[in-house]
JSON list of C-alpha atoms in Angstrom, two decimals:
[
{"chain": "O", "resi": 1, "resn": "MET", "atom": "CA", "xyz": [26.65, -110.87, -36.43]},
{"chain": "O", "resi": 2, "resn": "ARG", "atom": "CA", "xyz": [28.03, -109.57, -39.71]},
{"chain": "O", "resi": 3, "resn": "ARG", "atom": "CA", "xyz": [31.55, -108.21, -39.60]},
{"chain": "O", "resi": 4, "resn": "VAL", "atom": "CA", "xyz": [32.59, -105.21, -41.68]},
{"chain": "O", "resi": 5, "resn": "LEU", "atom": "CA", "xyz": [36.23, -104.50, -42.53]},
{"chain": "O", "resi": 6, "resn": "VAL", "atom": "CA", "xyz": [36.55, -100.70, -42.38]},
{"chain": "O", "resi": 7, "resn": "THR", "atom": "CA", "xyz": [39.38, -99.64, -44.71]},
{"chain": "O", "resi": 8, "resn": "ARG", "atom": "CA", "xyz": [38.93, -95.90, -44.24]},
{"chain": "O", "resi": 9, "resn": "ALA", "atom": "CA", "xyz": [41.91, -93.92, -42.91]},
{"chain": "O", "resi": 10, "resn": "GLU", "atom": "CA", "xyz": [41.84, -92.61, -39.35]},
{"chain": "O", "resi": 11, "resn": "PRO", "atom": "CA", "xyz": [40.33, -90.66, -37.74]},
{"chain": "O", "resi": 12, "resn": "GLY", "atom": "CA", "xyz": [37.41, -91.34, -40.08]},
{"chain": "O", "resi": 13, "resn": "ALA", "atom": "CA", "xyz": [37.66, -95.11, -39.59]},
{"chain": "O", "resi": 14, "resn": "SER", "atom": "CA", "xyz": [36.73, -94.86, -35.93]},
{"chain": "O", "resi": 15, "resn": "GLU", "atom": "CA", "xyz": [33.79, -92.61, -36.79]},
{"chain": "O", "resi": 16, "resn": "THR", "atom": "CA", "xyz": [32.52, -95.15, -39.31]},
{"chain": "O", "resi": 17, "resn": "ALA", "atom": "CA", "xyz": [33.06, -97.97, -36.80]},
{"chain": "O", "resi": 18, "resn": "ALA", "atom": "CA", "xyz": [30.84, -96.20, -34.28]},
{"chain": "O", "resi": 19, "resn": "ARG", "atom": "CA", "xyz": [28.06, -95.93, -36.86]},
{"chain": "O", "resi": 20, "resn": "LEU", "atom": "CA", "xyz": [28.38, -99.60, -37.75]},
{"chain": "O", "resi": 21, "resn": "ASN", "atom": "CA", "xyz": [28.15, -100.54, -34.08]},
{"chain": "O", "resi": 22, "resn": "ALA", "atom": "CA", "xyz": [24.93, -98.56, -33.86]},
{"chain": "O", "resi": 23, "resn": "MET", "atom": "CA", "xyz": [23.62, -100.56, -36.83]},
{"chain": "O", "resi": 24, "resn": "GLY", "atom": "CA", "xyz": [24.24, -103.81, -34.95]},
{"chain": "O", "resi": 25, "resn": "LEU", "atom": "CA", "xyz": [27.27, -104.78, -37.01]},
{"chain": "O", "resi": 26, "resn": "VAL", "atom": "CA", "xyz": [30.79, -105.70, -35.90]},
{"chain": "O", "resi": 27, "resn": "PRO", "atom": "CA", "xyz": [33.38, -103.29, -37.33]},
{"chain": "O", "resi": 28, "resn": "LEU", "atom": "CA", "xyz": [36.94, -104.45, -37.89]},
{"chain": "O", "resi": 29, "resn": "VAL", "atom": "CA", "xyz": [38.97, -101.27, -38.18]},
{"chain": "O", "resi": 30, "resn": "ALA", "atom": "CA", "xyz": [41.77, -101.84, -40.69]},
{"chain": "O", "resi": 31, "resn": "PRO", "atom": "CA", "xyz": [42.78, -98.58, -42.41]},
{"chain": "O", "resi": 32, "resn": "ALA", "atom": "CA", "xyz": [44.17, -99.32, -45.87]},
{"chain": "O", "resi": 33, "resn": "LEU", "atom": "CA", "xyz": [45.96, -95.97, -45.91]},
{"chain": "O", "resi": 34, "resn": "SER", "atom": "CA", "xyz": [48.03, -94.02, -43.42]},
{"chain": "O", "resi": 35, "resn": "ILE", "atom": "CA", "xyz": [48.11, -90.23, -43.60]},
{"chain": "O", "resi": 36, "resn": "GLU", "atom": "CA", "xyz": [51.55, -88.59, -43.72]},
{"chain": "O", "resi": 37, "resn": "ALA", "atom": "CA", "xyz": [51.61, -84.80, -43.38]},
{"chain": "O", "resi": 38, "resn": "PHE", "atom": "CA", "xyz": [54.28, -82.93, -45.32]},
{"chain": "O", "resi": 39, "resn": "ALA", "atom": "CA", "xyz": [56.29, -80.02, -43.93]},
{"chain": "O", "resi": 40, "resn": "PRO", "atom": "CA", "xyz": [54.62, -76.83, -45.22]},
{"chain": "O", "resi": 41, "resn": "GLU", "atom": "CA", "xyz": [56.52, -74.70, -47.71]},
{"chain": "O", "resi": 42, "resn": "ALA", "atom": "CA", "xyz": [56.59, -70.92, -47.66]},
{"chain": "O", "resi": 43, "resn": "ASP", "atom": "CA", "xyz": [54.14, -70.42, -50.54]},
{"chain": "O", "resi": 44, "resn": "TRP", "atom": "CA", "xyz": [51.59, -72.99, -49.38]},
{"chain": "O", "resi": 45, "resn": "PRO", "atom": "CA", "xyz": [49.28, -70.78, -47.24]},
{"chain": "O", "resi": 46, "resn": "PRO", "atom": "CA", "xyz": [46.46, -69.05, -49.13]},
{"chain": "O", "resi": 47, "resn": "GLN", "atom": "CA", "xyz": [47.36, -65.64, -50.53]},
{"chain": "O", "resi": 48, "resn": "ASP", "atom": "CA", "xyz": [45.18, -62.54, -50.32]},
{"chain": "O", "resi": 49, "resn": "GLY", "atom": "CA", "xyz": [41.95, -63.09, -52.23]},
{"chain": "O", "resi": 50, "resn": "GLU", "atom": "CA", "xyz": [42.37, -66.85, -52.64]},
{"chain": "O", "resi": 51, "resn": "ARG", "atom": "CA", "xyz": [39.54, -69.20, -51.75]},
{"chain": "O", "resi": 52, "resn": "VAL", "atom": "CA", "xyz": [40.38, -72.74, -50.67]},
{"chain": "O", "resi": 53, "resn": "ILE", "atom": "CA", "xyz": [39.16, -76.07, -52.04]},
{"chain": "O", "resi": 54, "resn": "PHE", "atom": "CA", "xyz": [38.90, -79.30, -50.06]},
{"chain": "O", "resi": 55, "resn": "THR", "atom": "CA", "xyz": [38.04, -82.69, -51.53]},
{"chain": "O", "resi": 56, "resn": "SER", "atom": "CA", "xyz": [38.23, -84.63, -48.25]},
{"chain": "O", "resi": 57, "resn": "ALA", "atom": "CA", "xyz": [37.92, -84.12, -44.50]},
{"chain": "O", "resi": 58, "resn": "ASN", "atom": "CA", "xyz": [41.55, -85.24, -44.26]},
{"chain": "O", "resi": 59, "resn": "GLY", "atom": "CA", "xyz": [42.49, -82.21, -46.36]},
{"chain": "O", "resi": 60, "resn": "VAL", "atom": "CA", "xyz": [40.68, -79.92, -43.94]},
{"chain": "O", "resi": 61, "resn": "ARG", "atom": "CA", "xyz": [42.43, -81.50, -40.96]},
{"chain": "O", "resi": 62, "resn": "ALA", "atom": "CA", "xyz": [45.84, -81.30, -42.66]},
{"chain": "O", "resi": 63, "resn": "TYR", "atom": "CA", "xyz": [45.23, -77.62, -43.47]},
{"chain": "O", "resi": 64, "resn": "VAL", "atom": "CA", "xyz": [44.31, -76.81, -39.87]},
{"chain": "O", "resi": 65, "resn": "ASP", "atom": "CA", "xyz": [47.21, -78.86, -38.48]},
{"chain": "O", "resi": 66, "resn": "ALA", "atom": "CA", "xyz": [49.58, -76.90, -40.72]},
{"chain": "O", "resi": 67, "resn": "GLY", "atom": "CA", "xyz": [48.48, -73.72, -38.95]},
{"chain": "O", "resi": 68, "resn": "PHE", "atom": "CA", "xyz": [47.00, -72.08, -42.04]},
{"chain": "O", "resi": 69, "resn": "PRO", "atom": "CA", "xyz": [44.28, -69.41, -41.53]},
{"chain": "O", "resi": 70, "resn": "VAL", "atom": "CA", "xyz": [40.59, -70.36, -41.42]},
{"chain": "O", "resi": 71, "resn": "SER", "atom": "CA", "xyz": [39.50, -66.78, -42.05]},
{"chain": "O", "resi": 72, "resn": "VAL", "atom": "CA", "xyz": [39.01, -67.66, -45.73]},
{"chain": "O", "resi": 73, "resn": "ASP", "atom": "CA", "xyz": [36.18, -69.02, -47.88]},
{"chain": "O", "resi": 74, "resn": "ALA", "atom": "CA", "xyz": [36.11, -72.78, -48.52]},
{"chain": "O", "resi": 75, "resn": "MET", "atom": "CA", "xyz": [34.56, -74.93, -51.26]},
{"chain": "O", "resi": 76, "resn": "CYS", "atom": "CA", "xyz": [34.00, -78.49, -50.03]},
{"chain": "O", "resi": 77, "resn": "VAL", "atom": "CA", "xyz": [33.28, -81.61, -52.05]},
{"chain": "O", "resi": 78, "resn": "GLY", "atom": "CA", "xyz": [30.56, -83.11, -49.85]},
{"chain": "O", "resi": 79, "resn": "PRO", "atom": "CA", "xyz": [28.85, -83.31, -46.44]},
{"chain": "O", "resi": 80, "resn": "ALA", "atom": "CA", "xyz": [31.69, -84.89, -44.42]},
{"chain": "O", "resi": 81, "resn": "THR", "atom": "CA", "xyz": [34.24, -82.39, -45.74]},
{"chain": "O", "resi": 82, "resn": "THR", "atom": "CA", "xyz": [31.80, -79.54, -45.16]},
{"chain": "O", "resi": 83, "resn": "SER", "atom": "CA", "xyz": [31.24, -80.68, -41.57]},
{"chain": "O", "resi": 84, "resn": "ALA", "atom": "CA", "xyz": [35.00, -80.73, -40.95]},
{"chain": "O", "resi": 85, "resn": "ALA", "atom": "CA", "xyz": [35.30, -77.22, -42.40]},
{"chain": "O", "resi": 86, "resn": "GLU", "atom": "CA", "xyz": [32.43, -75.99, -40.22]},
{"chain": "O", "resi": 87, "resn": "ASP", "atom": "CA", "xyz": [34.07, -77.46, -37.13]},
{"chain": "O", "resi": 88, "resn": "ALA", "atom": "CA", "xyz": [37.32, -75.70, -38.08]},
{"chain": "O", "resi": 89, "resn": "GLY", "atom": "CA", "xyz": [35.54, -72.35, -38.38]},
{"chain": "O", "resi": 90, "resn": "PHE", "atom": "CA", "xyz": [36.09, -71.30, -41.98]},
{"chain": "O", "resi": 91, "resn": "ARG", "atom": "CA", "xyz": [34.60, -67.94, -42.91]},
{"chain": "O", "resi": 92, "resn": "ALA", "atom": "CA", "xyz": [32.19, -69.02, -45.66]},
{"chain": "O", "resi": 93, "resn": "ILE", "atom": "CA", "xyz": [31.61, -72.58, -46.78]},
{"chain": "O", "resi": 94, "resn": "TRP", "atom": "CA", "xyz": [30.02, -74.05, -49.90]},
{"chain": "O", "resi": 95, "resn": "ASN", "atom": "CA", "xyz": [29.04, -77.71, -50.20]},
{"chain": "O", "resi": 96, "resn": "ALA", "atom": "CA", "xyz": [29.24, -79.21, -53.70]},
{"chain": "O", "resi": 97, "resn": "ASP", "atom": "CA", "xyz": [27.38, -82.26, -52.34]},
{"chain": "O", "resi": 98, "resn": "GLY", "atom": "CA", "xyz": [28.99, -84.69, -54.76]},
{"chain": "O", "resi": 99, "resn": "ASN", "atom": "CA", "xyz": [32.38, -85.60, -56.18]},
{"chain": "O", "resi": 100, "resn": "SER", "atom": "CA", "xyz": [35.18, -83.58, -57.80]},
{"chain": "O", "resi": 101, "resn": "ASP", "atom": "CA", "xyz": [33.07, -83.23, -60.97]},
{"chain": "O", "resi": 102, "resn": "ALA", "atom": "CA", "xyz": [30.29, -81.60, -58.95]},
{"chain": "O", "resi": 103, "resn": "LEU", "atom": "CA", "xyz": [32.80, -79.35, -57.21]},
{"chain": "O", "resi": 104, "resn": "VAL", "atom": "CA", "xyz": [34.29, -78.10, -60.47]},
{"chain": "O", "resi": 105, "resn": "GLN", "atom": "CA", "xyz": [30.78, -77.56, -61.84]},
{"chain": "O", "resi": 106, "resn": "LYS", "atom": "CA", "xyz": [29.74, -75.57, -58.76]},
{"chain": "O", "resi": 107, "resn": "ILE", "atom": "CA", "xyz": [32.73, -73.25, -59.13]},
{"chain": "O", "resi": 108, "resn": "THR", "atom": "CA", "xyz": [32.49, -72.77, -62.89]},
{"chain": "O", "resi": 109, "resn": "SER", "atom": "CA", "xyz": [28.73, -72.17, -62.79]},
{"chain": "O", "resi": 110, "resn": "GLY", "atom": "CA", "xyz": [28.57, -70.13, -59.61]},
{"chain": "O", "resi": 111, "resn": "PHE", "atom": "CA", "xyz": [31.61, -67.88, -59.83]},
{"chain": "O", "resi": 112, "resn": "GLU", "atom": "CA", "xyz": [33.24, -65.59, -62.38]},
{"chain": "O", "resi": 113, "resn": "THR", "atom": "CA", "xyz": [36.84, -66.07, -63.44]},
{"chain": "O", "resi": 114, "resn": "HIS", "atom": "CA", "xyz": [37.74, -62.53, -62.29]},
{"chain": "O", "resi": 115, "resn": "GLU", "atom": "CA", "xyz": [36.33, -63.00, -58.78]},
{"chain": "O", "resi": 116, "resn": "GLY", "atom": "CA", "xyz": [39.54, -64.35, -57.28]},
{"chain": "O", "resi": 117, "resn": "ALA", "atom": "CA", "xyz": [41.85, -67.34, -57.32]},
{"chain": "O", "resi": 118, "resn": "TRP", "atom": "CA", "xyz": [41.50, -70.80, -55.80]},
{"chain": "O", "resi": 119, "resn": "VAL", "atom": "CA", "xyz": [43.93, -73.14, -54.06]},
{"chain": "O", "resi": 120, "resn": "HIS", "atom": "CA", "xyz": [43.22, -76.86, -53.69]},
{"chain": "O", "resi": 121, "resn": "TYR", "atom": "CA", "xyz": [44.60, -78.57, -50.57]},
{"chain": "O", "resi": 122, "resn": "ALA", "atom": "CA", "xyz": [44.66, -82.35, -50.85]},
{"chain": "O", "resi": 123, "resn": "ASN", "atom": "CA", "xyz": [46.83, -85.46, -50.84]},
{"chain": "O", "resi": 124, "resn": "ASP", "atom": "CA", "xyz": [49.63, -85.70, -53.35]},
{"chain": "O", "resi": 125, "resn": "ALA", "atom": "CA", "xyz": [47.79, -88.37, -55.37]},
{"chain": "O", "resi": 126, "resn": "ALA", "atom": "CA", "xyz": [45.22, -85.75, -56.44]},
{"chain": "O", "resi": 127, "resn": "ALA", "atom": "CA", "xyz": [47.99, -84.41, -58.70]},
{"chain": "O", "resi": 128, "resn": "GLY", "atom": "CA", "xyz": [46.28, -81.09, -59.39]},
{"chain": "O", "resi": 129, "resn": "GLU", "atom": "CA", "xyz": [43.48, -82.54, -61.53]},
{"chain": "O", "resi": 130, "resn": "VAL", "atom": "CA", "xyz": [40.81, -80.21, -60.11]},
{"chain": "O", "resi": 131, "resn": "CYS", "atom": "CA", "xyz": [43.04, -77.19, -60.70]},
{"chain": "O", "resi": 132, "resn": "ARG", "atom": "CA", "xyz": [43.81, -78.31, -64.24]},
{"chain": "O", "resi": 133, "resn": "ARG", "atom": "CA", "xyz": [40.12, -78.35, -65.07]},
{"chain": "O", "resi": 134, "resn": "LEU", "atom": "CA", "xyz": [39.55, -74.98, -63.43]},
{"chain": "O", "resi": 135, "resn": "ASN", "atom": "CA", "xyz": [42.51, -73.52, -65.30]},
{"chain": "O", "resi": 136, "resn": "GLU", "atom": "CA", "xyz": [41.04, -74.81, -68.57]},
{"chain": "O", "resi": 137, "resn": "ALA", "atom": "CA", "xyz": [37.80, -73.00, -67.69]},
{"chain": "O", "resi": 138, "resn": "GLY", "atom": "CA", "xyz": [39.71, -69.73, -67.20]},
{"chain": "O", "resi": 139, "resn": "PHE", "atom": "CA", "xyz": [40.02, -69.74, -63.41]},
{"chain": "O", "resi": 140, "resn": "ALA", "atom": "CA", "xyz": [43.26, -69.07, -61.55]},
{"chain": "O", "resi": 141, "resn": "ALA", "atom": "CA", "xyz": [43.84, -72.14, -59.37]},
{"chain": "O", "resi": 142, "resn": "ARG", "atom": "CA", "xyz": [46.84, -73.89, -57.85]},
{"chain": "O", "resi": 143, "resn": "PHE", "atom": "CA", "xyz": [47.40, -77.21, -56.10]},
{"chain": "O", "resi": 144, "resn": "VAL", "atom": "CA", "xyz": [49.09, -77.78, -52.73]},
{"chain": "O", "resi": 145, "resn": "PRO", "atom": "CA", "xyz": [49.92, -81.39, -51.73]},
{"chain": "O", "resi": 146, "resn": "LEU", "atom": "CA", "xyz": [49.54, -81.09, -47.97]},
{"chain": "O", "resi": 147, "resn": "TYR", "atom": "CA", "xyz": [49.85, -84.80, -47.22]},
{"chain": "O", "resi": 148, "resn": "GLY", "atom": "CA", "xyz": [50.31, -88.26, -48.65]},
{"chain": "O", "resi": 149, "resn": "ALA", "atom": "CA", "xyz": [48.17, -91.37, -48.20]},
{"chain": "O", "resi": 150, "resn": "ARG", "atom": "CA", "xyz": [50.34, -94.47, -48.12]},
{"chain": "O", "resi": 151, "resn": "PRO", "atom": "CA", "xyz": [49.23, -98.15, -48.20]},
{"chain": "O", "resi": 152, "resn": "THR", "atom": "CA", "xyz": [49.40, -99.95, -44.88]},
{"chain": "O", "resi": 153, "resn": "GLN", "atom": "CA", "xyz": [50.49, -103.50, -44.16]},
{"chain": "O", "resi": 154, "resn": "ARG", "atom": "CA", "xyz": [47.96, -106.29, -44.52]},
{"chain": "O", "resi": 155, "resn": "PRO", "atom": "CA", "xyz": [45.86, -106.54, -41.33]},
{"chain": "O", "resi": 156, "resn": "VAL", "atom": "CA", "xyz": [45.34, -109.83, -39.51]},
{"chain": "O", "resi": 157, "resn": "SER", "atom": "CA", "xyz": [41.59, -109.09, -39.49]},
{"chain": "O", "resi": 158, "resn": "LEU", "atom": "CA", "xyz": [41.46, -109.65, -43.27]},
{"chain": "O", "resi": 159, "resn": "GLU", "atom": "CA", "xyz": [41.99, -113.36, -42.73]},
{"chain": "O", "resi": 160, "resn": "GLN", "atom": "CA", "xyz": [39.28, -113.42, -40.05]},
{"chain": "O", "resi": 161, "resn": "LEU", "atom": "CA", "xyz": [36.51, -112.59, -42.50]},
{"chain": "O", "resi": 162, "resn": "GLN", "atom": "CA", "xyz": [33.92, -115.31, -43.02]},
{"chain": "O", "resi": 163, "resn": "SER", "atom": "CA", "xyz": [31.06, -115.96, -45.40]},
{"chain": "O", "resi": 164, "resn": "GLY", "atom": "CA", "xyz": [28.68, -112.98, -45.53]},
{"chain": "O", "resi": 165, "resn": "ASP", "atom": "CA", "xyz": [31.15, -110.48, -44.09]},
{"chain": "O", "resi": 166, "resn": "VAL", "atom": "CA", "xyz": [31.85, -107.15, -45.78]},
{"chain": "O", "resi": 167, "resn": "ILE", "atom": "CA", "xyz": [34.79, -105.11, -47.05]},
{"chain": "O", "resi": 168, "resn": "LEU", "atom": "CA", "xyz": [33.87, -101.41, -46.97]},
{"chain": "O", "resi": 169, "resn": "LEU", "atom": "CA", "xyz": [35.66, -98.99, -49.31]},
{"chain": "O", "resi": 170, "resn": "HIS", "atom": "CA", "xyz": [35.77, -95.20, -49.06]},
{"chain": "O", "resi": 171, "resn": "SER", "atom": "CA", "xyz": [38.10, -94.55, -52.00]},
{"chain": "O", "resi": 172, "resn": "ALA", "atom": "CA", "xyz": [39.78, -96.04, -55.06]},
{"chain": "O", "resi": 173, "resn": "LYS", "atom": "CA", "xyz": [43.17, -95.53, -53.42]},
{"chain": "O", "resi": 174, "resn": "ALA", "atom": "CA", "xyz": [42.03, -97.69, -50.50]},
{"chain": "O", "resi": 175, "resn": "ALA", "atom": "CA", "xyz": [40.82, -100.30, -53.01]},
{"chain": "O", "resi": 176, "resn": "ASP", "atom": "CA", "xyz": [44.29, -100.36, -54.58]},
{"chain": "O", "resi": 177, "resn": "ALA", "atom": "CA", "xyz": [45.77, -101.02, -51.14]},
{"chain": "O", "resi": 178, "resn": "VAL", "atom": "CA", "xyz": [43.27, -103.81, -50.44]},
{"chain": "O", "resi": 179, "resn": "LEU", "atom": "CA", "xyz": [44.16, -105.39, -53.78]},
{"chain": "O", "resi": 180, "resn": "GLY", "atom": "CA", "xyz": [47.76, -105.40, -52.62]},
{"chain": "O", "resi": 181, "resn": "TRP", "atom": "CA", "xyz": [46.71, -107.20, -49.43]},
{"chain": "O", "resi": 182, "resn": "LEU", "atom": "CA", "xyz": [44.84, -109.83, -51.43]},
{"chain": "O", "resi": 183, "resn": "ASP", "atom": "CA", "xyz": [47.79, -110.33, -53.78]},
{"chain": "O", "resi": 184, "resn": "GLU", "atom": "CA", "xyz": [49.99, -110.95, -50.75]},
{"chain": "O", "resi": 185, "resn": "THR", "atom": "CA", "xyz": [47.59, -113.30, -48.96]},
{"chain": "O", "resi": 186, "resn": "PRO", "atom": "CA", "xyz": [44.74, -114.64, -51.09]},
{"chain": "O", "resi": 187, "resn": "VAL", "atom": "CA", "xyz": [41.32, -114.64, -49.41]},
{"chain": "O", "resi": 188, "resn": "GLU", "atom": "CA", "xyz": [38.17, -116.37, -50.66]},
{"chain": "O", "resi": 189, "resn": "THR", "atom": "CA", "xyz": [36.28, -113.25, -51.79]},
{"chain": "O", "resi": 190, "resn": "GLY", "atom": "CA", "xyz": [33.48, -115.23, -53.44]},
{"chain": "O", "resi": 191, "resn": "GLU", "atom": "CA", "xyz": [31.69, -115.43, -50.10]},
{"chain": "O", "resi": 192, "resn": "LEU", "atom": "CA", "xyz": [32.27, -111.78, -49.16]},
{"chain": "O", "resi": 193, "resn": "LEU", "atom": "CA", "xyz": [30.36, -108.58, -49.92]},
{"chain": "O", "resi": 194, "resn": "LEU", "atom": "CA", "xyz": [32.17, -105.58, -51.41]},
{"chain": "O", "resi": 195, "resn": "VAL", "atom": "CA", "xyz": [30.53, -102.22, -50.66]},
{"chain": "O", "resi": 196, "resn": "ALA", "atom": "CA", "xyz": [32.09, -99.07, -52.14]},
{"chain": "O", "resi": 197, "resn": "VAL", "atom": "CA", "xyz": [31.45, -95.35, -52.01]},
{"chain": "O", "resi": 198, "resn": "SER", "atom": "CA", "xyz": [31.43, -95.17, -55.82]},
{"chain": "O", "resi": 199, "resn": "GLU", "atom": "CA", "xyz": [31.88, -97.22, -58.96]},
{"chain": "O", "resi": 200, "resn": "ARG", "atom": "CA", "xyz": [35.37, -95.77, -59.29]},
{"chain": "O", "resi": 201, "resn": "ALA", "atom": "CA", "xyz": [36.25, -96.89, -55.76]},
{"chain": "O", "resi": 202, "resn": "ALA", "atom": "CA", "xyz": [35.11, -100.44, -56.53]},
{"chain": "O", "resi": 203, "resn": "GLU", "atom": "CA", "xyz": [36.82, -100.68, -59.92]},
{"chain": "O", "resi": 204, "resn": "PRO", "atom": "CA", "xyz": [40.26, -101.95, -58.75]},
{"chain": "O", "resi": 205, "resn": "LEU", "atom": "CA", "xyz": [38.58, -104.97, -57.10]},
{"chain": "O", "resi": 206, "resn": "LYS", "atom": "CA", "xyz": [35.63, -105.73, -59.36]},
{"chain": "O", "resi": 207, "resn": "HIS", "atom": "CA", "xyz": [37.56, -108.25, -61.43]},
{"chain": "O", "resi": 208, "resn": "LEU", "atom": "CA", "xyz": [37.62, -110.57, -58.40]},
{"chain": "O", "resi": 209, "resn": "GLN", "atom": "CA", "xyz": [34.75, -112.89, -57.61]},
{"chain": "O", "resi": 210, "resn": "TRP", "atom": "CA", "xyz": [32.44, -111.50, -54.92]},
{"chain": "O", "resi": 211, "resn": "HIS", "atom": "CA", "xyz": [29.16, -112.70, -53.49]},
{"chain": "O", "resi": 212, "resn": "CYS", "atom": "CA", "xyz": [27.87, -109.16, -53.92]},
{"chain": "O", "resi": 213, "resn": "VAL", "atom": "CA", "xyz": [29.19, -105.80, -55.15]},
{"chain": "O", "resi": 214, "resn": "SER", "atom": "CA", "xyz": [27.20, -102.75, -54.05]},
{"chain": "O", "resi": 215, "resn": "CYS", "atom": "CA", "xyz": [28.10, -99.14, -54.91]},
{"chain": "O", "resi": 216, "resn": "ALA", "atom": "CA", "xyz": [26.67, -96.06, -53.21]},
{"chain": "O", "resi": 217, "resn": "SER", "atom": "CA", "xyz": [24.29, -93.87, -55.19]},
{"chain": "O", "resi": 218, "resn": "GLY", "atom": "CA", "xyz": [26.24, -90.79, -54.03]},
{"chain": "O", "resi": 219, "resn": "PRO", "atom": "CA", "xyz": [29.85, -90.23, -52.97]},
{"chain": "O", "resi": 220, "resn": "ASN", "atom": "CA", "xyz": [29.37, -89.80, -49.23]},
{"chain": "O", "resi": 221, "resn": "GLU", "atom": "CA", "xyz": [29.12, -91.97, -46.13]},
{"chain": "O", "resi": 222, "resn": "GLU", "atom": "CA", "xyz": [25.33, -91.66, -45.82]},
{"chain": "O", "resi": 223, "resn": "LYS", "atom": "CA", "xyz": [24.87, -93.21, -49.25]},
{"chain": "O", "resi": 224, "resn": "LEU", "atom": "CA", "xyz": [27.64, -95.73, -48.56]},
{"chain": "O", "resi": 225, "resn": "LEU", "atom": "CA", "xyz": [25.87, -97.03, -45.48]},
{"chain": "O", "resi": 226, "resn": "GLU", "atom": "CA", "xyz": [22.61, -97.15, -47.40]},
{"chain": "O", "resi": 227, "resn": "ALA", "atom": "CA", "xyz": [24.36, -99.32, -50.00]},
{"chain": "O", "resi": 228, "resn": "LEU", "atom": "CA", "xyz": [25.66, -101.50, -47.18]},
{"chain": "O", "resi": 229, "resn": "GLN", "atom": "CA", "xyz": [22.16, -102.03, -45.80]},
{"chain": "O", "resi": 230, "resn": "ILE", "atom": "CA", "xyz": [20.82, -102.90, -49.24]},
{"chain": "O", "resi": 231, "resn": "ALA", "atom": "CA", "xyz": [23.62, -105.40, -49.78]},
{"chain": "O", "resi": 232, "resn": "LEU", "atom": "CA", "xyz": [23.08, -107.03, -46.40]},
{"chain": "O", "resi": 233, "resn": "LYS", "atom": "CA", "xyz": [19.34, -107.38, -47.01]},
{"chain": "O", "resi": 234, "resn": "SER", "atom": "CA", "xyz": [19.38, -108.53, -50.60]},
{"chain": "O", "resi": 235, "resn": "GLY", "atom": "CA", "xyz": [22.82, -109.98, -51.29]},
{"chain": "O", "resi": 236, "resn": "LEU", "atom": "CA", "xyz": [22.38, -108.63, -54.82]},
{"chain": "O", "resi": 237, "resn": "SER", "atom": "CA", "xyz": [24.72, -106.32, -56.71]},
{"chain": "O", "resi": 238, "resn": "SER", "atom": "CA", "xyz": [23.56, -102.75, -57.21]},
{"chain": "O", "resi": 239, "resn": "ASP", "atom": "CA", "xyz": [25.15, -102.75, -60.69]}
]
């Protein structure tokens, strides 16, 4: 049976592993990133009239864990983030059904600049890029770094991969961490399949030799698992 190294951070990694089990695959859970919540500062909760922005389910969870109110409107980047926001009970929820580009487009095309401010809750690596673009479009928006995603130590399971096995990537930051693992302990990637949630997520590792590189047609887990199935059946790159 094919083994799939799941590099997604928890708790999402376990959710992905369950789906892979259902597909008849053997998941090897090896999060490339660990989530570190930061102590909230006084001005971090949303102010009156502010809508919130989430670009990952981890952002939603960090927001809720910080004790911030869910009686606000939330713009979410895609289905998984939207599902997390629905579970948390946010007042009104919009699904951009894409990436950060789609999210910015949904706000700039669907809202007026005078209709209220926005606050983006995410990991510190996001560095306020979404807010910068909204500010340039005339919207009031601010960035709150609720948590950090730090690279983990190289897992033993990386060295257990054999010909035809898969490394599954949910983000470019995870890919950077995997590259660090491979720099530390070289692995014969030429016999492995690399499956990524986007071209950007695959980019840090594409210079290596792989048996197959397959990128999802959309930035969500449904499309990622579709790309995985295509790669397993064909062994051909989706590029």
